[in-house]
């Protein structure tokens, strides 16, 4: 058994025992109350599941196994030629709860290279879809098509015991993560590079190799991919992509089905697609105003016009956060370190100044601050990556690290099939008569 799998197994067995005791001794304790508004309000804030790999505080933002993003930048191993954390290290941390040594990350890079396998039938599916198919559709279909190589379903059919579910879930997750950059790059090159595919570079780490297969070998873009793929990975369990992956996986659908479904959730404009919407909205502003250096007054008016037309300001607001998203701040810091004099980045920073007070003035927006999607497009465009319809695929490749680490935990802990109770409005009307 490899070291990563062994550490994971030992830790999950120990936690599984603790959880059994916790439930046995405290199972009847009340954790939360449900208010009527939450029945209709997307269950905001309701504590109703566990998720081991990360936790989100409304004020402080995300912590991955207890580590904030600035701490990860300090503590996770970096590539020999860079300063940004390697996503391999983040995955190790999510899966084991331990910071990896440099050699662990080197091993994982090699392991994912070994496991990467994009079959011909997946390429055929992508090639046979109309060229104007959205990249997220292709990405979800591609993930599903990789299922033919899945191990969990095969072992399940052979009669595997429930105590072994974690093992093929780990194997499938590792194989899938290893292959995702190749799948995503295949989609990109088919759609935007006249079908000219770029072979992986065996000397590069997972993130840098992805940058390479996307046709950009600049040092800046490689570093951007490493930090990007690290910070977009996980955001506790209740967000739509993580929760969808978890729900589907709880039926013992394997990780191919589960991730494909999670990616479908990420493709919504209120969730991951917001990264495409932000840059589209900014490009439209530049076109409308006829300048890349709009005045403060022009920007404020554009924001107001968007709201007046009944649309949301993409990249702003959050269901949990109540302060600027640390993932936004991490990208701003990256721009401050690496990008000088970009009109687009300056617009993003001006929006950061002007959107919050305007949203606050509406009196209903609970979080007027930027989220992760507000900044990423400007960084990508700076490095020549302008095909914004593709941006959510980058988010999806990263999100796989978190939700598949979490799915492996769920199978090891034997978490139950998710099946909450729904009620009808008739039931609610009767209920309020007596309460
Ligand atoms: N622009 C305009 N109005 C906004 C807004 C925004 N950015 N954010 C929230 N509001 C509005 C809501 O639409 C809602 O209005 P109604 O009462 O008229 O329906 C009101 O403010 C209250 O909403 P909320 O409680 O503050 O926010 P929710 O938890 O309901 O929704 C979110 C959160 C992210 C869907 C919302 O802020 C939004 O639509 N933002 C823009 C899209 C976006 O950036 N999504 C990406 C989120 C991060 C990610 O998952 O990737």
Short mmCIF file of C-alpha atoms and ligand atoms in Angstrom, two decimals:
data_model
loop_
_atom_site.label_atom_id
_atom_site.label_comp_id
_atom_site.label_asym_id
_atom_site.label_seq_id
_atom_site.Cartn_x
_atom_site.Cartn_y
_atom_site.Cartn_z
CA UNK A 1 0.00 0.00 0.00
CA UNK A 2 1.41 3.44 -0.88
CA UNK A 3 2.24 5.87 1.96
CA UNK A 4 -0.63 8.27 1.20
CA UNK A 5 -3.17 5.47 1.17
CA UNK A 6 -1.72 3.96 4.35
CA UNK A 7 -1.81 7.23 6.33
CA UNK A 8 -5.34 7.85 5.09
CA UNK A 9 -6.47 4.36 6.05
CA UNK A 10 -5.02 4.51 9.56
CA UNK A 11 -6.50 7.94 10.20
CA UNK A 12 -9.91 7.08 8.83
CA UNK A 13 -10.16 3.87 10.88
CA UNK A 14 -9.30 5.86 14.04
CA UNK A 15 -11.80 8.63 13.25
CA UNK A 16 -14.46 6.05 12.34
CA UNK A 17 -14.17 4.58 15.86
CA UNK A 18 -14.36 8.02 17.47
CA UNK A 19 -17.46 8.90 15.45
CA UNK A 20 -19.19 5.67 16.51
CA UNK A 21 -18.60 6.60 20.16
CA UNK A 22 -19.69 10.19 19.57
CA UNK A 23 -22.98 9.01 18.10
CA UNK A 24 -23.47 6.33 20.78
CA UNK A 25 -22.93 8.75 23.67
CA UNK A 26 -24.37 11.97 22.20
CA UNK A 27 -26.68 10.90 19.39
CA UNK A 28 -29.73 12.68 20.82
CA UNK A 29 -28.07 16.07 21.36
CA UNK A 30 -29.58 18.91 19.35
CA UNK A 31 -27.09 20.47 16.93
CA UNK A 32 -29.28 23.04 15.20
CA UNK A 33 -32.84 24.30 14.79
CA UNK A 34 -34.62 24.77 11.48
CA UNK A 35 -36.52 27.99 10.85
CA UNK A 36 -39.36 28.20 8.41
CA UNK A 37 -37.45 30.69 6.24
CA UNK A 38 -34.70 28.09 5.77
CA UNK A 39 -37.21 25.64 4.23
CA UNK A 40 -37.71 28.12 1.40
CA UNK A 41 -34.29 29.78 1.58
CA UNK A 42 -31.95 27.07 0.32
CA UNK A 43 -31.25 25.75 3.84
CA UNK A 44 -28.75 28.58 4.47
CA UNK A 45 -26.67 27.99 7.56
CA UNK A 46 -28.35 24.71 8.50
CA UNK A 47 -25.90 22.32 10.17
CA UNK A 48 -26.91 19.00 8.66
CA UNK A 49 -23.81 17.15 7.47
CA UNK A 50 -20.16 16.54 8.31
CA UNK A 51 -17.24 17.17 5.96
CA UNK A 52 -13.69 16.61 7.10
CA UNK A 53 -11.39 18.31 4.59
CA UNK A 54 -12.11 22.02 5.11
CA UNK A 55 -14.25 24.43 7.12
CA UNK A 56 -15.60 27.87 6.25
CA UNK A 57 -15.93 30.68 8.76
CA UNK A 58 -18.15 33.59 7.65
CA UNK A 59 -15.61 36.17 8.82
CA UNK A 60 -12.26 34.47 8.49
CA UNK A 61 -13.01 32.48 5.33
CA UNK A 62 -11.75 29.06 4.34
CA UNK A 63 -9.37 26.88 6.32
CA UNK A 64 -8.06 23.72 4.70
CA UNK A 65 -7.48 21.24 7.53
CA UNK A 66 -7.06 24.24 9.81
CA UNK A 67 -4.68 26.18 7.55
CA UNK A 68 -5.56 29.56 6.03
CA UNK A 69 -4.42 30.41 2.48
CA UNK A 70 -1.46 32.60 3.62
CA UNK A 71 -0.38 29.73 5.90
CA UNK A 72 -0.60 27.26 3.00
CA UNK A 73 1.58 29.55 0.88
CA UNK A 74 4.19 29.31 3.63
CA UNK A 75 3.91 25.66 4.55
CA UNK A 76 3.08 23.66 1.42
CA UNK A 77 5.96 22.49 -0.79
CA UNK A 78 6.67 24.54 -3.91
CA UNK A 79 8.27 23.60 -7.25
CA UNK A 80 12.03 24.11 -7.61
CA UNK A 81 11.34 27.00 -10.02
CA UNK A 82 8.52 28.68 -8.10
CA UNK A 83 7.07 30.13 -4.91
CA UNK A 84 3.43 29.08 -5.15
CA UNK A 85 2.12 25.99 -3.33
CA UNK A 86 1.76 22.79 -5.34
CA UNK A 87 -1.81 21.43 -5.55
CA UNK A 88 -0.36 17.96 -4.96
CA UNK A 89 0.57 19.10 -1.44
CA UNK A 90 -2.90 20.46 -0.85
CA UNK A 91 -4.46 17.13 -1.86
CA UNK A 92 -2.13 15.28 0.52
CA UNK A 93 -3.15 17.67 3.30
CA UNK A 94 -6.88 17.29 2.58
CA UNK A 95 -6.69 13.52 2.49
CA UNK A 96 -4.47 12.95 5.53
CA UNK A 97 -4.82 16.12 7.62
CA UNK A 98 -1.00 16.30 7.61
CA UNK A 99 1.35 18.66 5.81
CA UNK A 100 3.38 16.65 3.29
CA UNK A 101 7.16 16.53 3.05
CA UNK A 102 8.72 17.60 -0.22
CA UNK A 103 9.39 13.97 -1.15
CA UNK A 104 5.69 13.11 -0.62
CA UNK A 105 4.69 15.71 -3.14
CA UNK A 106 7.35 14.55 -5.60
CA UNK A 107 5.97 11.04 -5.25
CA UNK A 108 2.40 12.24 -5.83
CA UNK A 109 3.40 14.17 -8.96
CA UNK A 110 4.97 10.99 -10.33
CA UNK A 111 2.04 8.85 -9.25
CA UNK A 112 -0.50 11.06 -11.02
CA UNK A 113 1.68 11.04 -14.16
CA UNK A 114 1.65 7.25 -14.06
CA UNK A 115 -2.09 7.07 -13.56
CA UNK A 116 -3.12 9.67 -16.18
CA UNK A 117 -5.01 7.90 -18.93
CA UNK A 118 -7.31 9.65 -21.39
CA UNK A 119 -8.90 6.86 -23.44
CA UNK A 120 -9.64 7.14 -27.14
CA UNK A 121 -13.41 6.83 -26.60
CA UNK A 122 -13.35 9.98 -24.41
CA UNK A 123 -11.48 11.87 -27.13
CA UNK A 124 -14.01 10.60 -29.69
CA UNK A 125 -16.94 11.83 -27.61
CA UNK A 126 -15.44 15.31 -27.35
CA UNK A 127 -14.50 15.36 -31.05
CA UNK A 128 -18.01 14.33 -32.04
CA UNK A 129 -19.81 17.04 -30.09
CA UNK A 130 -20.65 20.30 -31.92
CA UNK A 131 -17.84 22.82 -31.61
CA UNK A 132 -20.10 25.35 -29.90
CA UNK A 133 -20.80 22.98 -26.97
CA UNK A 134 -20.00 24.70 -23.68
CA UNK A 135 -16.66 23.46 -22.22
CA UNK A 136 -18.39 22.56 -18.93
CA UNK A 137 -20.78 20.26 -20.80
CA UNK A 138 -17.82 18.53 -22.44
CA UNK A 139 -15.97 18.36 -19.12
CA UNK A 140 -18.90 16.71 -17.36
CA UNK A 141 -19.44 14.26 -20.24
CA UNK A 142 -15.73 13.50 -20.39
CA UNK A 143 -15.61 12.67 -16.68
CA UNK A 144 -18.61 10.36 -17.05
CA UNK A 145 -17.00 8.62 -19.99
CA UNK A 146 -13.90 7.84 -17.89
CA UNK A 147 -16.14 5.67 -15.76
CA UNK A 148 -15.50 2.71 -18.06
CA UNK A 149 -12.13 2.41 -16.30
CA UNK A 150 -13.71 2.66 -12.84
CA UNK A 151 -12.75 0.21 -10.12
CA UNK A 152 -15.44 0.79 -7.48
CA UNK A 153 -18.35 -0.38 -9.65
CA UNK A 154 -16.42 -3.47 -10.72
CA UNK A 155 -15.53 -4.42 -7.13
CA UNK A 156 -19.08 -3.70 -5.99
CA UNK A 157 -20.43 -6.06 -8.65
CA UNK A 158 -17.99 -8.71 -7.40
CA UNK A 159 -19.51 -8.41 -3.91
CA UNK A 160 -17.01 -6.19 -2.07
CA UNK A 161 -17.76 -5.72 1.64
CA UNK A 162 -18.78 -2.25 2.85
CA UNK A 163 -15.59 -2.05 4.94
CA UNK A 164 -13.62 -1.97 1.68
CA UNK A 165 -15.57 0.79 -0.11
CA UNK A 166 -12.88 3.37 0.68
CA UNK A 167 -10.16 1.45 -1.18
CA UNK A 168 -11.50 1.57 -4.77
CA UNK A 169 -12.85 5.07 -4.02
CA UNK A 170 -9.25 6.13 -3.28
CA UNK A 171 -8.00 4.39 -6.44
CA UNK A 172 -10.72 5.86 -8.67
CA UNK A 173 -10.17 9.34 -7.18
CA UNK A 174 -6.42 9.16 -7.77
CA UNK A 175 -6.91 7.96 -11.37
CA UNK A 176 -9.54 10.58 -12.07
CA UNK A 177 -7.53 13.49 -10.63
CA UNK A 178 -4.47 12.27 -12.55
CA UNK A 179 -6.42 12.37 -15.82
CA UNK A 180 -8.42 15.60 -15.37
CA UNK A 181 -5.74 18.01 -16.71
CA UNK A 182 -5.41 15.88 -19.87
CA UNK A 183 -9.18 15.78 -20.30
CA UNK A 184 -9.53 19.52 -19.68
CA UNK A 185 -6.64 20.37 -22.02
CA UNK A 186 -8.08 18.08 -24.70
CA UNK A 187 -11.35 20.05 -24.52
CA UNK A 188 -9.49 23.36 -24.67
CA UNK A 189 -7.36 22.43 -27.68
CA UNK A 190 -10.25 20.89 -29.55
CA UNK A 191 -12.32 24.03 -29.06
CA UNK A 192 -9.78 26.83 -29.21
CA UNK A 193 -6.65 25.41 -30.87
CA UNK A 194 -8.09 23.84 -34.05
CA UNK A 195 -7.84 20.40 -32.44
CA UNK A 196 -4.03 20.61 -32.16
CA UNK A 197 -3.32 18.68 -28.98
CA UNK A 198 -0.22 19.23 -26.85
CA UNK A 199 1.53 16.23 -25.26
CA UNK A 200 2.12 16.27 -21.50
CA UNK A 201 5.62 17.26 -20.35
CA UNK A 202 6.92 14.46 -18.11
CA UNK A 203 9.23 16.87 -16.25
CA UNK A 204 6.48 19.11 -14.96
CA UNK A 205 4.29 18.99 -11.85
CA UNK A 206 0.51 18.53 -12.12
CA UNK A 207 -0.39 22.26 -12.32
CA UNK A 208 2.53 23.33 -14.52
CA UNK A 209 1.89 20.43 -16.88
CA UNK A 210 -1.74 21.53 -17.16
CA UNK A 211 -0.53 25.05 -18.05
CA UNK A 212 1.80 23.49 -20.63
CA UNK A 213 -0.99 21.40 -22.21
CA UNK A 214 -3.10 24.57 -22.39
CA UNK A 215 -0.36 25.96 -24.62
CA UNK A 216 1.22 28.40 -22.16
CA UNK A 217 4.72 27.64 -20.87
CA UNK A 218 5.41 31.03 -19.32
CA UNK A 219 6.68 30.94 -15.74
CA UNK A 220 3.91 33.34 -14.67
CA UNK A 221 1.11 31.16 -15.99
CA UNK A 222 2.58 28.00 -14.43
CA UNK A 223 2.72 29.74 -11.06
CA UNK A 224 -0.81 31.06 -11.53
CA UNK A 225 -2.09 27.55 -12.25
CA UNK A 226 -0.39 26.18 -9.10
CA UNK A 227 -1.99 28.73 -6.77
CA UNK A 228 -5.28 28.74 -8.70
CA UNK A 229 -5.65 24.95 -8.52
CA UNK A 230 -4.78 25.05 -4.82
CA UNK A 231 -7.21 27.74 -3.64
CA UNK A 232 -10.27 26.69 -5.69
CA UNK A 233 -10.17 23.10 -4.41
CA UNK A 234 -12.38 23.01 -1.36
CA UNK A 235 -14.89 25.25 0.43
CA UNK A 236 -16.42 22.97 3.07
CA UNK A 237 -19.27 20.60 2.26
CA UNK A 238 -22.42 22.70 1.83
CA UNK A 239 -21.57 24.54 -1.40
CA UNK A 240 -23.44 23.26 -4.44
CA UNK A 241 -20.60 21.39 -6.19
CA UNK A 242 -19.29 19.74 -3.01
CA UNK A 243 -22.74 18.94 -1.75
CA UNK A 244 -23.88 17.51 -5.09
CA UNK A 245 -20.78 15.32 -5.30
CA UNK A 246 -21.41 14.17 -1.73
CA UNK A 247 -25.13 13.49 -2.29
CA UNK A 248 -24.57 11.44 -5.44
CA UNK A 249 -21.67 9.57 -3.87
CA UNK A 250 -23.81 8.76 -0.83
CA UNK A 251 -25.93 6.46 -3.04
CA UNK A 252 -22.72 4.47 -3.71
CA UNK A 253 -22.55 5.90 -7.20
CA UNK A 254 -18.82 5.95 -7.87
CA UNK A 255 -16.69 9.10 -8.06
CA UNK A 256 -17.08 9.39 -11.85
CA UNK A 257 -20.85 9.80 -11.52
CA UNK A 258 -20.42 11.94 -8.41
CA UNK A 259 -17.84 14.36 -9.78
CA UNK A 260 -19.66 14.69 -13.09
CA UNK A 261 -22.76 15.73 -11.13
CA UNK A 262 -20.72 18.10 -8.95
CA UNK A 263 -19.31 19.71 -12.08
CA UNK A 264 -22.86 20.21 -13.37
CA UNK A 265 -23.62 22.14 -10.17
CA UNK A 266 -20.45 24.19 -10.57
CA UNK A 267 -21.64 25.16 -14.07
CA UNK A 268 -24.43 27.38 -12.69
CA UNK A 269 -23.96 31.19 -12.82
CA UNK A 270 -24.68 31.58 -9.10
CA UNK A 271 -21.78 29.19 -8.40
CA UNK A 272 -18.61 28.49 -10.44
CA UNK A 273 -19.81 29.93 -13.74
CA UNK A 274 -19.62 33.34 -12.06
CA UNK A 275 -15.90 33.42 -13.04
CA UNK A 276 -16.95 33.48 -16.71
CA UNK A 277 -19.75 35.95 -16.00
CA UNK A 278 -17.43 38.43 -14.24
CA UNK A 279 -15.02 38.82 -17.11
CA UNK A 280 -17.82 38.86 -19.68
CA UNK A 281 -19.47 41.65 -17.69
CA UNK A 282 -16.19 43.59 -17.46
CA UNK A 283 -15.49 43.17 -21.19
CA UNK A 284 -19.00 44.45 -21.92
CA UNK A 285 -18.31 47.46 -19.73
CA UNK A 286 -15.08 48.22 -21.60
CA UNK A 287 -16.89 47.92 -24.92
CA UNK A 288 -19.83 50.02 -23.81
CA UNK A 289 -17.66 52.79 -22.39
CA UNK A 290 -15.11 52.56 -25.20
CA UNK A 291 -12.14 52.63 -22.80
CA UNK A 292 -9.98 50.30 -20.73
CA UNK A 293 -9.45 53.06 -18.17
CA UNK A 294 -12.99 54.03 -17.13
CA UNK A 295 -13.55 56.78 -14.58
CA UNK A 296 -14.92 56.04 -11.11
CA UNK A 297 -18.20 57.67 -12.10
CA UNK A 298 -18.49 55.48 -15.24
CA UNK A 299 -17.86 52.34 -13.20
CA UNK A 300 -20.44 53.27 -10.56
CA UNK A 301 -23.01 53.97 -13.26
CA UNK A 302 -22.30 50.64 -14.98
CA UNK A 303 -22.79 48.79 -11.65
CA UNK A 304 -26.03 50.67 -11.02
CA UNK A 305 -27.29 49.99 -14.57
CA UNK A 306 -26.65 46.26 -14.10
CA UNK A 307 -28.66 46.25 -10.88
CA UNK A 308 -31.44 48.34 -12.42
CA UNK A 309 -31.75 45.78 -15.22
CA UNK A 310 -32.57 43.13 -12.60
CA UNK A 311 -29.24 41.27 -12.76
CA UNK A 312 -26.78 40.40 -10.00
CA UNK A 313 -23.23 41.75 -9.90
CA UNK A 314 -21.20 38.64 -10.72
CA UNK A 315 -18.31 37.83 -8.39
CA UNK A 316 -19.91 39.61 -5.43
CA UNK A 317 -21.87 38.17 -2.52
CA UNK A 318 -21.74 34.79 -0.84
CA UNK A 319 -24.09 32.42 0.94
CA UNK A 320 -21.74 32.00 3.93
CA UNK A 321 -18.94 34.60 3.81
CA UNK A 322 -19.46 38.02 5.36
CA UNK A 323 -16.07 39.57 4.52
CA UNK A 324 -13.92 39.74 1.35
CA UNK A 325 -13.16 36.17 0.29
CA UNK A 326 -9.55 35.22 1.23
CA UNK A 327 -9.39 33.50 -2.17
CA UNK A 328 -10.06 36.92 -3.78
CA UNK A 329 -7.38 38.48 -1.58
CA UNK A 330 -4.91 35.69 -2.46
CA UNK A 331 -5.41 36.43 -6.16
CA UNK A 332 -5.07 40.18 -5.54
CA UNK A 333 -1.76 39.52 -3.75
CA UNK A 334 -0.64 37.35 -6.70
CA UNK A 335 -1.41 40.26 -9.05
CA UNK A 336 0.46 42.71 -6.78
CA UNK A 337 3.52 40.44 -6.82
CA UNK A 338 3.50 39.49 -10.49
CA UNK A 339 1.51 41.93 -12.62
CA UNK A 340 2.44 45.53 -13.21
CA UNK A 341 0.14 47.99 -14.96
CA UNK A 342 -2.73 45.89 -16.22
CA UNK A 343 -5.80 47.95 -17.09
CA UNK A 344 -8.00 44.92 -16.51
CA UNK A 345 -6.55 44.24 -13.05
CA UNK A 346 -7.00 47.94 -12.23
CA UNK A 347 -10.67 47.68 -13.20
CA UNK A 348 -11.09 44.67 -10.88
CA UNK A 349 -9.54 46.69 -8.05
CA UNK A 350 -11.77 49.67 -8.81
CA UNK A 351 -14.81 47.40 -8.74
CA UNK A 352 -13.61 46.19 -5.32
CA UNK A 353 -13.79 49.84 -4.23
CA UNK A 354 -17.17 50.67 -5.77
CA UNK A 355 -19.35 47.52 -5.77
CA UNK A 356 -19.54 46.93 -1.96
CA UNK A 357 -21.00 50.35 -0.99
CA UNK A 358 -23.54 50.12 -3.82
CA UNK A 359 -24.61 46.60 -2.84
CA UNK A 360 -24.73 47.70 0.82
CA UNK A 361 -27.02 50.58 -0.11
CA UNK A 362 -29.61 48.06 -1.42
CA UNK A 363 -30.16 47.02 2.19
CA UNK A 364 -30.77 43.35 1.38
CA UNK A 365 -27.45 41.90 0.26
CA UNK A 366 -25.95 40.02 3.20
CA UNK A 367 -22.40 40.04 1.85
CA UNK A 368 -21.42 42.94 -0.42
CA UNK A 369 -17.81 41.75 -0.75
CA UNK A 370 -16.03 40.03 -3.66
CA UNK A 371 -15.88 36.24 -3.82
CA UNK A 372 -13.29 33.97 -5.47
CA UNK A 373 -14.68 34.58 -8.96
CA UNK A 374 -14.24 38.36 -8.95
CA UNK A 375 -10.51 38.29 -9.66
CA UNK A 376 -9.54 35.11 -11.50
CA UNK A 377 -10.50 36.22 -15.03
CA UNK A 378 -8.27 39.30 -14.97
CA UNK A 379 -5.27 37.15 -14.00
CA UNK A 380 -5.98 34.64 -16.77
CA UNK A 381 -6.44 37.34 -19.41
CA UNK A 382 -3.13 38.90 -18.33
CA UNK A 383 -1.37 35.67 -19.31
CA UNK A 384 -3.15 35.61 -22.66
CA UNK A 385 -5.90 33.19 -21.64
CA UNK A 386 -8.97 34.99 -22.96
CA UNK A 387 -11.45 32.18 -23.68
CA UNK A 388 -13.66 32.93 -20.70
CA UNK A 389 -16.28 30.27 -21.53
CA UNK A 390 -13.58 27.81 -20.42
CA UNK A 391 -12.80 29.40 -17.04
CA UNK A 392 -15.16 27.25 -14.99
CA UNK A 393 -13.36 24.12 -16.25
CA UNK A 394 -10.22 25.39 -14.49
CA UNK A 395 -12.31 25.79 -11.32
CA UNK A 396 -13.66 22.25 -11.83
CA UNK A 397 -10.22 20.64 -12.18
CA UNK A 398 -9.30 22.22 -8.86
CA UNK A 399 -12.62 21.47 -7.14
CA UNK A 400 -12.06 17.77 -7.88
CA UNK A 401 -9.17 17.74 -5.37
CA UNK A 402 -11.45 18.73 -2.52
CA UNK A 403 -14.60 16.83 -3.32
CA UNK A 404 -12.79 13.59 -4.18
CA UNK A 405 -10.67 13.72 -1.02
CA UNK A 406 -13.95 14.26 0.85
CA UNK A 407 -15.70 11.42 -1.03
CA UNK A 408 -12.88 9.04 -0.06
CA UNK A 409 -13.41 10.08 3.56
CA UNK A 410 -17.16 9.59 3.26
CA UNK A 411 -16.74 6.02 2.02
CA UNK A 412 -14.14 5.25 4.71
CA UNK A 413 -16.42 6.58 7.44
CA UNK A 414 -19.44 4.82 5.98
CA UNK A 415 -21.47 8.04 5.89
CA UNK A 416 -25.13 7.38 5.22
CA UNK A 417 -27.21 7.81 2.10
CA UNK A 418 -28.40 11.44 2.20
CA UNK A 419 -32.14 11.62 2.45
CA UNK A 420 -33.53 14.71 4.24
CA UNK A 421 -37.26 15.19 4.72
CA UNK A 422 -39.24 17.59 2.56
CA UNK A 423 -42.65 19.07 3.38
CA UNK A 424 -45.33 20.68 1.25
CA UNK A 425 -46.57 24.25 1.65
CA UNK A 426 -49.90 22.68 2.72
CA UNK A 427 -47.97 21.07 5.59
CA UNK A 428 -46.31 24.41 6.41
CA UNK A 429 -49.72 26.19 6.51
CA UNK A 430 -51.09 23.59 8.91
CA UNK A 431 -47.91 23.77 11.00
CA UNK A 432 -48.08 27.54 11.49
CA UNK A 433 -51.69 27.30 12.69
CA UNK A 434 -50.53 25.42 15.78
CA UNK A 435 -47.10 26.99 16.45
N1 LIG B 1 -25.68 41.42 -6.89
C1 LIG B 1 -26.98 41.81 -6.75
N2 LIG B 1 -27.81 41.30 -5.82
C2 LIG B 1 -27.29 40.40 -4.97
C3 LIG B 1 -25.96 39.97 -5.03
C4 LIG B 1 -25.15 40.51 -6.06
N3 LIG B 1 -23.88 40.12 -6.23
N4 LIG B 1 -25.74 39.06 -4.05
C5 LIG B 1 -26.92 38.91 -3.40
N5 LIG B 1 -27.86 39.72 -3.96
C6 LIG B 1 -29.28 39.80 -3.63
C7 LIG B 1 -29.90 38.44 -3.83
O1 LIG B 1 -30.18 38.21 -5.20
C8 LIG B 1 -31.13 38.53 -2.95
O2 LIG B 1 -32.07 39.34 -3.62
P1 LIG B 1 -33.66 38.99 -3.56
O3 LIG B 1 -34.01 39.01 -2.09
O4 LIG B 1 -34.29 40.08 -4.35
O5 LIG B 1 -33.81 37.62 -4.16
C9 LIG B 1 -30.60 39.35 -1.77
O6 LIG B 1 -29.44 40.07 -2.25
C10 LIG B 1 -30.18 38.51 -0.58
O7 LIG B 1 -29.24 37.54 -1.00
P2 LIG B 1 -28.10 37.03 0.01
O8 LIG B 1 -28.77 36.38 1.15
O9 LIG B 1 -27.15 38.14 0.30
O10 LIG B 1 -27.29 35.98 -0.88
P3 LIG B 1 -27.63 34.45 -1.16
O11 LIG B 1 -27.02 33.63 -0.08
O12 LIG B 1 -29.07 34.27 -1.43
O13 LIG B 1 -26.85 34.20 -2.53
C11 LIG B 1 -25.06 34.32 -4.07
C12 LIG B 1 -25.45 34.10 -2.60
C13 LIG B 1 -23.56 34.01 -4.21
C14 LIG B 1 -25.84 33.37 -4.95
C15 LIG B 1 -25.34 35.79 -4.45
O14 LIG B 1 -24.56 36.64 -3.65
C16 LIG B 1 -25.11 36.08 -5.91
O15 LIG B 1 -26.00 35.88 -6.74
N6 LIG B 1 -23.87 36.59 -6.29
C17 LIG B 1 -23.52 36.79 -7.68
C18 LIG B 1 -23.14 35.48 -8.36
C19 LIG B 1 -21.80 34.98 -7.85
O16 LIG B 1 -20.81 35.71 -7.80
N7 LIG B 1 -21.73 33.68 -7.53
C20 LIG B 1 -20.46 33.02 -7.14
C21 LIG B 1 -20.39 32.64 -5.67
C22 LIG B 1 -19.08 31.96 -5.36
C23 LIG B 1 -19.01 30.59 -6.00
O17 LIG B 1 -19.82 29.71 -5.62
O18 LIG B 1 -18.20 30.37 -6.91
#
